[in-house]
JSON list of C-alpha atoms and ligand atoms in Angstrom, two decimals:
[
{"chain": "A", "resi": 27, "resn": "MET", "atom": "CA", "xyz": [-94.15, -163.35, 50.82]},
{"chain": "A", "resi": 28, "resn": "PHE", "atom": "CA", "xyz": [-96.49, -165.43, 48.69]},
{"chain": "A", "resi": 29, "resn": "GLN", "atom": "CA", "xyz": [-95.98, -165.91, 44.98]},
{"chain": "A", "resi": 30, "resn": "PRO", "atom": "CA", "xyz": [-97.89, -167.85, 42.32]},
{"chain": "A", "resi": 31, "resn": "VAL", "atom": "CA", "xyz": [-96.16, -171.19, 41.75]},
{"chain": "A", "resi": 32, "resn": "GLY", "atom": "CA", "xyz": [-94.22, -170.96, 38.48]},
{"chain": "A", "resi": 33, "resn": "GLY", "atom": "CA", "xyz": [-94.49, -167.16, 38.12]},
{"chain": "A", "resi": 34, "resn": "MET", "atom": "CA", "xyz": [-97.01, -164.34, 37.83]},
{"chain": "A", "resi": 35, "resn": "ASP", "atom": "CA", "xyz": [-98.57, -165.66, 34.63]},
{"chain": "A", "resi": 36, "resn": "GLY", "atom": "CA", "xyz": [-100.02, -168.43, 36.83]},
{"chain": "A", "resi": 37, "resn": "ILE", "atom": "CA", "xyz": [-102.77, -165.88, 37.57]},
{"chain": "A", "resi": 38, "resn": "ALA", "atom": "CA", "xyz": [-103.66, -165.48, 33.89]},
{"chain": "A", "resi": 39, "resn": "GLN", "atom": "CA", "xyz": [-103.41, -169.24, 33.37]},
{"chain": "A", "resi": 40, "resn": "GLY", "atom": "CA", "xyz": [-105.85, -169.72, 36.26]},
{"chain": "A", "resi": 41, "resn": "PHE", "atom": "CA", "xyz": [-108.40, -167.53, 34.46]},
{"chain": "A", "resi": 42, "resn": "GLU", "atom": "CA", "xyz": [-107.74, -169.41, 31.23]},
{"chain": "A", "resi": 43, "resn": "ARG", "atom": "CA", "xyz": [-108.48, -172.73, 32.95]},
{"chain": "A", "resi": 44, "resn": "GLU", "atom": "CA", "xyz": [-111.85, -171.45, 34.18]},
{"chain": "A", "resi": 45, "resn": "VAL", "atom": "CA", "xyz": [-113.10, -169.33, 31.25]},
{"chain": "A", "resi": 46, "resn": "GLY", "atom": "CA", "xyz": [-110.76, -170.24, 28.39]},
{"chain": "A", "resi": 47, "resn": "ASP", "atom": "CA", "xyz": [-113.62, -171.10, 26.03]},
{"chain": "A", "resi": 48, "resn": "LEU", "atom": "CA", "xyz": [-114.85, -167.47, 26.30]},
{"chain": "A", "resi": 49, "resn": "ILE", "atom": "CA", "xyz": [-111.52, -165.92, 25.27]},
{"chain": "A", "resi": 50, "resn": "THR", "atom": "CA", "xyz": [-110.69, -164.86, 21.71]},
{"chain": "A", "resi": 51, "resn": "TYR", "atom": "CA", "xyz": [-106.93, -164.54, 21.30]},
{"chain": "A", "resi": 52, "resn": "ASN", "atom": "CA", "xyz": [-105.09, -162.24, 18.88]},
{"chain": "A", "resi": 53, "resn": "ALA", "atom": "CA", "xyz": [-108.13, -160.00, 18.52]},
{"chain": "A", "resi": 54, "resn": "LYS", "atom": "CA", "xyz": [-106.69, -156.60, 17.62]},
{"chain": "A", "resi": 55, "resn": "VAL", "atom": "CA", "xyz": [-109.29, -153.95, 18.31]},
{"chain": "A", "resi": 56, "resn": "ALA", "atom": "CA", "xyz": [-109.54, -151.29, 15.60]},
{"chain": "A", "resi": 57, "resn": "SER", "atom": "CA", "xyz": [-112.70, -149.45, 16.62]},
{"chain": "A", "resi": 58, "resn": "LEU", "atom": "CA", "xyz": [-114.86, -148.91, 19.69]},
{"chain": "A", "resi": 59, "resn": "GLN", "atom": "CA", "xyz": [-118.25, -147.26, 19.21]},
{"chain": "A", "resi": 60, "resn": "GLN", "atom": "CA", "xyz": [-120.96, -146.81, 21.80]},
{"chain": "A", "resi": 61, "resn": "ASP", "atom": "CA", "xyz": [-124.51, -145.49, 21.62]},
{"chain": "A", "resi": 62, "resn": "GLU", "atom": "CA", "xyz": [-127.62, -145.71, 23.74]},
{"chain": "A", "resi": 63, "resn": "ASP", "atom": "CA", "xyz": [-128.16, -149.37, 22.81]},
{"chain": "A", "resi": 64, "resn": "GLY", "atom": "CA", "xyz": [-124.69, -150.65, 23.70]},
{"chain": "A", "resi": 65, "resn": "VAL", "atom": "CA", "xyz": [-121.14, -150.97, 22.43]},
{"chain": "A", "resi": 66, "resn": "THR", "atom": "CA", "xyz": [-119.78, -152.24, 19.11]},
{"chain": "A", "resi": 67, "resn": "VAL", "atom": "CA", "xyz": [-116.16, -153.32, 18.90]},
{"chain": "A", "resi": 68, "resn": "THR", "atom": "CA", "xyz": [-114.50, -153.96, 15.54]},
{"chain": "A", "resi": 69, "resn": "TRP", "atom": "CA", "xyz": [-111.46, -156.23, 15.58]},
{"chain": "A", "resi": 70, "resn": "GLU", "atom": "CA", "xyz": [-109.26, -158.26, 13.33]},
{"chain": "A", "resi": 71, "resn": "ASP", "atom": "CA", "xyz": [-107.27, -161.44, 13.81]},
{"chain": "A", "resi": 72, "resn": "ALA", "atom": "CA", "xyz": [-103.75, -160.16, 14.43]},
{"chain": "A", "resi": 73, "resn": "ALA", "atom": "CA", "xyz": [-102.27, -163.61, 13.77]},
{"chain": "A", "resi": 74, "resn": "GLY", "atom": "CA", "xyz": [-104.13, -164.72, 10.67]},
{"chain": "A", "resi": 75, "resn": "GLY", "atom": "CA", "xyz": [-105.37, -161.56, 8.97]},
{"chain": "A", "resi": 76, "resn": "GLY", "atom": "CA", "xyz": [-108.79, -161.95, 7.32]},
{"chain": "A", "resi": 77, "resn": "GLU", "atom": "CA", "xyz": [-111.92, -159.84, 7.40]},
{"chain": "A", "resi": 78, "resn": "ALA", "atom": "CA", "xyz": [-112.64, -157.38, 10.20]},
{"chain": "A", "resi": 79, "resn": "GLN", "atom": "CA", "xyz": [-115.23, -158.70, 12.66]},
{"chain": "A", "resi": 80, "resn": "THR", "atom": "CA", "xyz": [-117.63, -156.95, 15.01]},
{"chain": "A", "resi": 81, "resn": "SER", "atom": "CA", "xyz": [-118.88, -157.84, 18.48]},
{"chain": "A", "resi": 82, "resn": "THR", "atom": "CA", "xyz": [-121.71, -156.05, 20.25]},
{"chain": "A", "resi": 83, "resn": "ALA", "atom": "CA", "xyz": [-122.56, -155.99, 23.93]},
{"chain": "A", "resi": 84, "resn": "ASP", "atom": "CA", "xyz": [-124.40, -153.94, 26.54]},
{"chain": "A", "resi": 85, "resn": "TYR", "atom": "CA", "xyz": [-121.11, -152.89, 28.14]},
{"chain": "A", "resi": 86, "resn": "CYS", "atom": "CA", "xyz": [-117.41, -153.04, 27.31]},
{"chain": "A", "resi": 87, "resn": "VAL", "atom": "CA", "xyz": [-114.66, -153.19, 29.92]},
{"chain": "A", "resi": 88, "resn": "CYS", "atom": "CA", "xyz": [-111.72, -151.79, 27.96]},
{"chain": "A", "resi": 89, "resn": "THR", "atom": "CA", "xyz": [-108.21, -152.36, 29.37]},
{"chain": "A", "resi": 90, "resn": "ILE", "atom": "CA", "xyz": [-106.21, -151.23, 26.34]},
{"chain": "A", "resi": 91, "resn": "PRO", "atom": "CA", "xyz": [-103.53, -148.78, 27.58]},
{"chain": "A", "resi": 92, "resn": "PHE", "atom": "CA", "xyz": [-104.44, -145.14, 26.97]},
{"chain": "A", "resi": 93, "resn": "SER", "atom": "CA", "xyz": [-101.33, -144.62, 24.84]},
{"chain": "A", "resi": 94, "resn": "ILE", "atom": "CA", "xyz": [-102.81, -147.11, 22.34]},
{"chain": "A", "resi": 95, "resn": "LEU", "atom": "CA", "xyz": [-106.49, -146.39, 22.88]},
{"chain": "A", "resi": 96, "resn": "SER", "atom": "CA", "xyz": [-105.87, -142.77, 21.89]},
{"chain": "A", "resi": 97, "resn": "GLN", "atom": "CA", "xyz": [-104.86, -144.04, 18.42]},
{"chain": "A", "resi": 98, "resn": "ILE", "atom": "CA", "xyz": [-107.94, -146.26, 18.00]},
{"chain": "A", "resi": 99, "resn": "ASP", "atom": "CA", "xyz": [-111.09, -145.02, 16.32]},
{"chain": "A", "resi": 100, "resn": "HIS", "atom": "CA", "xyz": [-113.63, -144.41, 19.12]},
{"chain": "A", "resi": 101, "resn": "ASN", "atom": "CA", "xyz": [-116.52, -142.11, 19.94]},
{"chain": "A", "resi": 102, "resn": "LEU", "atom": "CA", "xyz": [-115.89, -141.62, 23.65]},
{"chain": "A", "resi": 103, "resn": "SER", "atom": "CA", "xyz": [-116.86, -138.20, 24.98]},
{"chain": "A", "resi": 104, "resn": "GLY", "atom": "CA", "xyz": [-114.59, -135.21, 24.35]},
{"chain": "A", "resi": 105, "resn": "ASP", "atom": "CA", "xyz": [-113.63, -134.90, 28.01]},
{"chain": "A", "resi": 106, "resn": "LEU", "atom": "CA", "xyz": [-112.75, -138.58, 28.38]},
{"chain": "A", "resi": 107, "resn": "SER", "atom": "CA", "xyz": [-111.02, -138.55, 25.00]},
{"chain": "A", "resi": 108, "resn": "ASN", "atom": "CA", "xyz": [-108.83, -135.61, 26.09]},
{"chain": "A", "resi": 109, "resn": "LYS", "atom": "CA", "xyz": [-107.86, -137.46, 29.28]},
{"chain": "A", "resi": 110, "resn": "ILE", "atom": "CA", "xyz": [-106.96, -140.59, 27.28]},
{"chain": "A", "resi": 111, "resn": "SER", "atom": "CA", "xyz": [-104.79, -138.60, 24.85]},
{"chain": "A", "resi": 112, "resn": "SER", "atom": "CA", "xyz": [-102.98, -136.60, 27.50]},
{"chain": "A", "resi": 113, "resn": "MET", "atom": "CA", "xyz": [-102.18, -139.31, 30.07]},
{"chain": "A", "resi": 114, "resn": "PRO", "atom": "CA", "xyz": [-98.37, -139.60, 30.30]},
{"chain": "A", "resi": 115, "resn": "TYR", "atom": "CA", "xyz": [-96.75, -143.02, 30.79]},
{"chain": "A", "resi": 116, "resn": "ASN", "atom": "CA", "xyz": [-93.39, -143.76, 32.40]},
{"chain": "A", "resi": 117, "resn": "GLY", "atom": "CA", "xyz": [-90.60, -145.83, 30.91]},
{"chain": "A", "resi": 118, "resn": "SER", "atom": "CA", "xyz": [-89.42, -148.96, 32.74]},
{"chain": "A", "resi": 119, "resn": "THR", "atom": "CA", "xyz": [-86.90, -151.72, 32.13]},
{"chain": "A", "resi": 120, "resn": "LYS", "atom": "CA", "xyz": [-86.25, -155.09, 33.71]},
{"chain": "A", "resi": 121, "resn": "TRP", "atom": "CA", "xyz": [-83.90, -157.78, 32.54]},
{"chain": "A", "resi": 122, "resn": "GLY", "atom": "CA", "xyz": [-82.98, -161.29, 33.56]},
{"chain": "A", "resi": 123, "resn": "LEU", "atom": "CA", "xyz": [-79.44, -162.67, 33.60]},
{"chain": "A", "resi": 124, "resn": "GLU", "atom": "CA", "xyz": [-79.00, -166.44, 33.54]},
{"chain": "A", "resi": 125, "resn": "PHE", "atom": "CA", "xyz": [-75.94, -167.91, 35.29]},
{"chain": "A", "resi": 126, "resn": "LYS", "atom": "CA", "xyz": [-74.60, -171.47, 35.29]},
{"chain": "A", "resi": 127, "resn": "ARG", "atom": "CA", "xyz": [-74.63, -171.58, 39.09]},
{"chain": "A", "resi": 128, "resn": "ARG", "atom": "CA", "xyz": [-76.30, -169.64, 41.89]},
{"chain": "A", "resi": 129, "resn": "PHE", "atom": "CA", "xyz": [-73.13, -167.89, 43.05]},
{"chain": "A", "resi": 130, "resn": "TRP", "atom": "CA", "xyz": [-75.09, -165.39, 45.20]},
{"chain": "A", "resi": 131, "resn": "GLU", "atom": "CA", "xyz": [-76.23, -168.33, 47.34]},
{"chain": "A", "resi": 132, "resn": "GLN", "atom": "CA", "xyz": [-73.08, -170.44, 47.17]},
{"chain": "A", "resi": 133, "resn": "ASP", "atom": "CA", "xyz": [-70.51, -167.65, 47.66]},
{"chain": "A", "resi": 134, "resn": "GLU", "atom": "CA", "xyz": [-72.44, -164.83, 49.35]},
{"chain": "A", "resi": 135, "resn": "GLN", "atom": "CA", "xyz": [-75.21, -166.65, 51.30]},
{"chain": "A", "resi": 136, "resn": "ILE", "atom": "CA", "xyz": [-77.93, -164.47, 49.75]},
{"chain": "A", "resi": 137, "resn": "TYR", "atom": "CA", "xyz": [-81.27, -166.31, 49.66]},
{"chain": "A", "resi": 138, "resn": "GLY", "atom": "CA", "xyz": [-83.96, -164.33, 47.89]},
{"chain": "A", "resi": 139, "resn": "GLY", "atom": "CA", "xyz": [-84.74, -160.65, 48.39]},
{"chain": "A", "resi": 140, "resn": "ILE", "atom": "CA", "xyz": [-83.39, -157.53, 46.75]},
{"chain": "A", "resi": 141, "resn": "SER", "atom": "CA", "xyz": [-80.07, -155.64, 46.74]},
{"chain": "A", "resi": 142, "resn": "TYR", "atom": "CA", "xyz": [-80.51, -151.91, 46.32]},
{"chain": "A", "resi": 143, "resn": "THR", "atom": "CA", "xyz": [-77.60, -150.29, 44.51]},
{"chain": "A", "resi": 144, "resn": "ASN", "atom": "CA", "xyz": [-76.49, -146.73, 43.81]},
{"chain": "A", "resi": 145, "resn": "GLN", "atom": "CA", "xyz": [-75.91, -147.64, 40.16]},
{"chain": "A", "resi": 146, "resn": "ALA", "atom": "CA", "xyz": [-78.01, -147.03, 37.06]},
{"chain": "A", "resi": 147, "resn": "ILE", "atom": "CA", "xyz": [-79.43, -150.58, 37.28]},
{"chain": "A", "resi": 148, "resn": "SER", "atom": "CA", "xyz": [-81.14, -149.58, 40.54]},
{"chain": "A", "resi": 149, "resn": "GLN", "atom": "CA", "xyz": [-81.73, -153.01, 42.06]},
{"chain": "A", "resi": 150, "resn": "ILE", "atom": "CA", "xyz": [-80.98, -156.72, 41.75]},
{"chain": "A", "resi": 151, "resn": "SER", "atom": "CA", "xyz": [-83.50, -159.38, 42.77]},
{"chain": "A", "resi": 152, "resn": "TYR", "atom": "CA", "xyz": [-82.72, -162.98, 43.64]},
{"chain": "A", "resi": 153, "resn": "HIS", "atom": "CA", "xyz": [-84.63, -166.21, 43.16]},
{"chain": "A", "resi": 154, "resn": "SER", "atom": "CA", "xyz": [-86.98, -166.90, 46.04]},
{"chain": "A", "resi": 155, "resn": "THR", "atom": "CA", "xyz": [-87.46, -170.51, 44.96]},
{"chain": "A", "resi": 156, "resn": "GLY", "atom": "CA", "xyz": [-85.18, -173.51, 44.49]},
{"chain": "A", "resi": 157, "resn": "TYR", "atom": "CA", "xyz": [-82.71, -172.53, 47.23]},
{"chain": "A", "resi": 158, "resn": "PHE", "atom": "CA", "xyz": [-79.58, -174.72, 47.42]},
{"chain": "A", "resi": 159, "resn": "SER", "atom": "CA", "xyz": [-80.06, -176.13, 43.93]},
{"chain": "A", "resi": 160, "resn": "ASP", "atom": "CA", "xyz": [-76.99, -176.34, 41.69]},
{"chain": "A", "resi": 161, "resn": "GLY", "atom": "CA", "xyz": [-78.31, -174.11, 38.97]},
{"chain": "A", "resi": 162, "resn": "PRO", "atom": "CA", "xyz": [-78.60, -172.60, 36.50]},
{"chain": "A", "resi": 163, "resn": "GLY", "atom": "CA", "xyz": [-80.29, -169.58, 38.08]},
{"chain": "A", "resi": 164, "resn": "VAL", "atom": "CA", "xyz": [-81.67, -166.26, 36.88]},
{"chain": "A", "resi": 165, "resn": "LEU", "atom": "CA", "xyz": [-81.06, -162.93, 38.57]},
{"chain": "A", "resi": 166, "resn": "LEU", "atom": "CA", "xyz": [-83.22, -159.93, 37.94]},
{"chain": "A", "resi": 167, "resn": "GLY", "atom": "CA", "xyz": [-80.18, -157.97, 36.82]},
{"chain": "A", "resi": 168, "resn": "GLY", "atom": "CA", "xyz": [-81.73, -154.53, 37.01]},
{"chain": "A", "resi": 169, "resn": "TYR", "atom": "CA", "xyz": [-85.02, -152.73, 37.35]},
{"chain": "A", "resi": 170, "resn": "THR", "atom": "CA", "xyz": [-85.44, -149.09, 36.41]},
{"chain": "A", "resi": 171, "resn": "TRP", "atom": "CA", "xyz": [-88.48, -146.90, 36.22]},
{"chain": "A", "resi": 172, "resn": "ARG", "atom": "CA", "xyz": [-88.93, -143.24, 35.44]},
{"chain": "A", "resi": 173, "resn": "GLY", "atom": "CA", "xyz": [-86.08, -141.03, 34.31]},
{"chain": "A", "resi": 174, "resn": "ALA", "atom": "CA", "xyz": [-83.29, -141.31, 31.79]},
{"chain": "A", "resi": 175, "resn": "ASN", "atom": "CA", "xyz": [-82.09, -144.77, 32.83]},
{"chain": "A", "resi": 176, "resn": "SER", "atom": "CA", "xyz": [-85.42, -146.26, 31.77]},
{"chain": "B", "resi": 212, "resn": "FAD", "atom": "C1", "xyz": [-90.32, -153.38, 32.58]},
{"chain": "B", "resi": 212, "resn": "FAD", "atom": "C2", "xyz": [-91.55, -153.26, 33.48]},
{"chain": "B", "resi": 212, "resn": "FAD", "atom": "C3", "xyz": [-91.48, -153.69, 34.79]},
{"chain": "B", "resi": 212, "resn": "FAD", "atom": "C4", "xyz": [-92.58, -153.61, 35.63]},
{"chain": "B", "resi": 212, "resn": "FAD", "atom": "N1", "xyz": [-92.48, -154.10, 36.90]},
{"chain": "B", "resi": 212, "resn": "FAD", "atom": "C5", "xyz": [-93.55, -154.06, 37.72]},
{"chain": "B", "resi": 212, "resn": "FAD", "atom": "C6", "xyz": [-93.50, -154.61, 39.04]},
{"chain": "B", "resi": 212, "resn": "FAD", "atom": "O1", "xyz": [-92.48, -155.14, 39.46]},
{"chain": "B", "resi": 212, "resn": "FAD", "atom": "N2", "xyz": [-94.60, -154.53, 39.80]},
{"chain": "B", "resi": 212, "resn": "FAD", "atom": "C7", "xyz": [-95.77, -153.97, 39.35]},
{"chain": "B", "resi": 212, "resn": "FAD", "atom": "O2", "xyz": [-96.76, -153.95, 40.08]},
{"chain": "B", "resi": 212, "resn": "FAD", "atom": "N3", "xyz": [-95.84, -153.44, 38.11]},
{"chain": "B", "resi": 212, "resn": "FAD", "atom": "C8", "xyz": [-94.78, -153.49, 37.29]},
{"chain": "B", "resi": 212, "resn": "FAD", "atom": "N4", "xyz": [-94.86, -152.96, 36.03]},
{"chain": "B", "resi": 212, "resn": "FAD", "atom": "C9", "xyz": [-96.10, -152.31, 35.63]},
{"chain": "B", "resi": 212, "resn": "FAD", "atom": "C10", "xyz": [-97.14, -153.33, 35.23]},
{"chain": "B", "resi": 212, "resn": "FAD", "atom": "O3", "xyz": [-96.54, -154.29, 34.39]},
{"chain": "B", "resi": 212, "resn": "FAD", "atom": "C11", "xyz": [-98.25, -152.58, 34.48]},
{"chain": "B", "resi": 212, "resn": "FAD", "atom": "O4", "xyz": [-98.72, -151.54, 35.29]},
{"chain": "B", "resi": 212, "resn": "FAD", "atom": "C12", "xyz": [-99.39, -153.53, 34.16]},
{"chain": "B", "resi": 212, "resn": "FAD", "atom": "O5", "xyz": [-98.94, -154.64, 33.44]},
{"chain": "B", "resi": 212, "resn": "FAD", "atom": "C13", "xyz": [-100.43, -152.77, 33.35]},
{"chain": "B", "resi": 212, "resn": "FAD", "atom": "O6", "xyz": [-101.49, -153.67, 33.09]},
{"chain": "B", "resi": 212, "resn": "FAD", "atom": "P1", "xyz": [-102.57, -153.34, 32.02]},
{"chain": "B", "resi": 212, "resn": "FAD", "atom": "O7", "xyz": [-103.51, -154.51, 31.97]},
{"chain": "B", "resi": 212, "resn": "FAD", "atom": "O8", "xyz": [-103.13, -151.98, 32.25]},
{"chain": "B", "resi": 212, "resn": "FAD", "atom": "O9", "xyz": [-101.76, -153.21, 30.65]},
{"chain": "B", "resi": 212, "resn": "FAD", "atom": "P2", "xyz": [-100.92, -154.33, 29.85]},
{"chain": "B", "resi": 212, "resn": "FAD", "atom": "O10", "xyz": [-100.41, -155.40, 30.78]},
{"chain": "B", "resi": 212, "resn": "FAD", "atom": "O11", "xyz": [-99.96, -153.54, 29.05]},
{"chain": "B", "resi": 212, "resn": "FAD", "atom": "O12", "xyz": [-102.05, -154.98, 28.97]},
{"chain": "B", "resi": 212, "resn": "FAD", "atom": "C14", "xyz": [-102.57, -154.30, 27.85]},
{"chain": "B", "resi": 212, "resn": "FAD", "atom": "C15", "xyz": [-103.02, -155.35, 26.86]},
{"chain": "B", "resi": 212, "resn": "FAD", "atom": "O13", "xyz": [-103.69, -154.72, 25.79]},
{"chain": "B", "resi": 212, "resn": "FAD", "atom": "C16", "xyz": [-103.35, -155.42, 24.61]},
{"chain": "B", "resi": 212, "resn": "FAD", "atom": "N5", "xyz": [-103.60, -154.55, 23.45]},
{"chain": "B", "resi": 212, "resn": "FAD", "atom": "C17", "xyz": [-102.86, -153.51, 22.99]},
{"chain": "B", "resi": 212, "resn": "FAD", "atom": "N6", "xyz": [-103.41, -152.98, 21.88]},
{"chain": "B", "resi": 212, "resn": "FAD", "atom": "C18", "xyz": [-104.53, -153.71, 21.63]},
{"chain": "B", "resi": 212, "resn": "FAD", "atom": "C19", "xyz": [-105.53, -153.67, 20.60]},
{"chain": "B", "resi": 212, "resn": "FAD", "atom": "N7", "xyz": [-105.53, -152.77, 19.60]},
{"chain": "B", "resi": 212, "resn": "FAD", "atom": "N8", "xyz": [-106.52, -154.60, 20.64]},
{"chain": "B", "resi": 212, "resn": "FAD", "atom": "C20", "xyz": [-106.56, -155.54, 21.64]},
{"chain": "B", "resi": 212, "resn": "FAD", "atom": "N9", "xyz": [-105.65, -155.62, 22.64]},
{"chain": "B", "resi": 212, "resn": "FAD", "atom": "C21", "xyz": [-104.65, -154.72, 22.62]},
{"chain": "B", "resi": 212, "resn": "FAD", "atom": "C22", "xyz": [-101.87, -155.75, 24.79]},
{"chain": "B", "resi": 212, "resn": "FAD", "atom": "O14", "xyz": [-101.52, -156.82, 23.93]},
{"chain": "B", "resi": 212, "resn": "FAD", "atom": "C23", "xyz": [-101.84, -156.16, 26.26]},
{"chain": "B", "resi": 212, "resn": "FAD", "atom": "O15", "xyz": [-102.10, -157.53, 26.43]},
{"chain": "B", "resi": 212, "resn": "FAD", "atom": "C24", "xyz": [-93.78, -153.05, 35.15]},
{"chain": "B", "resi": 212, "resn": "FAD", "atom": "C25", "xyz": [-93.85, -152.60, 33.82]},
{"chain": "B", "resi": 212, "resn": "FAD", "atom": "C26", "xyz": [-92.76, -152.71, 33.00]},
{"chain": "B", "resi": 212, "resn": "FAD", "atom": "C27", "xyz": [-92.88, -152.25, 31.53]}
]
């Protein structure tokens, strides 16, 4: 298995290195309006407040989750709007547990991978980096998706 060095956000940081000067952070979109000339997005600075601002473009690639987009003022077509409002999302939980030492390696000889359980936590995942180090170490203590346990 291959993993980004330092964790998954290495992917986002890679984009930031290349196009960071094009990114506006903390821009909370409040409105999305399109017509035959293009798209106008109204947003405000979620960190600092201030006046609402608008950006216009020929196209907008919108990746706001539907559960939020459905609450934002937009003029998307009725059919698309209905799909956005009615898309169900699943619950999911994941949590990390930090331990002083990597007992799963030292006592149980487990090096990376996943233990599947029949408990509500579903599964435990182990570090796949830093084998044989003294610690501390973090276990993925559980991972649930769908259903009541999430
Ligand atoms: C606990 C948990 C564990 C998961 N584990 C896995 C896994 O192991 N493997 C896997 O493949 N997937 C996993 N997933 C699913 C995966 O994380 C999601 O499918 C994925 O992150 C969705 O990406 P996205 O870009 O659509 O949405 P998000 O990553 O949710 O991005 C949406 C973005 O929109 C921004 N936003 C929200 N409102 C506004 C607004 N008004 N204006 C501007 N921006 C806004 C948010 O700040 C956020 O940055 C997990 C999800 C959860 C919750």
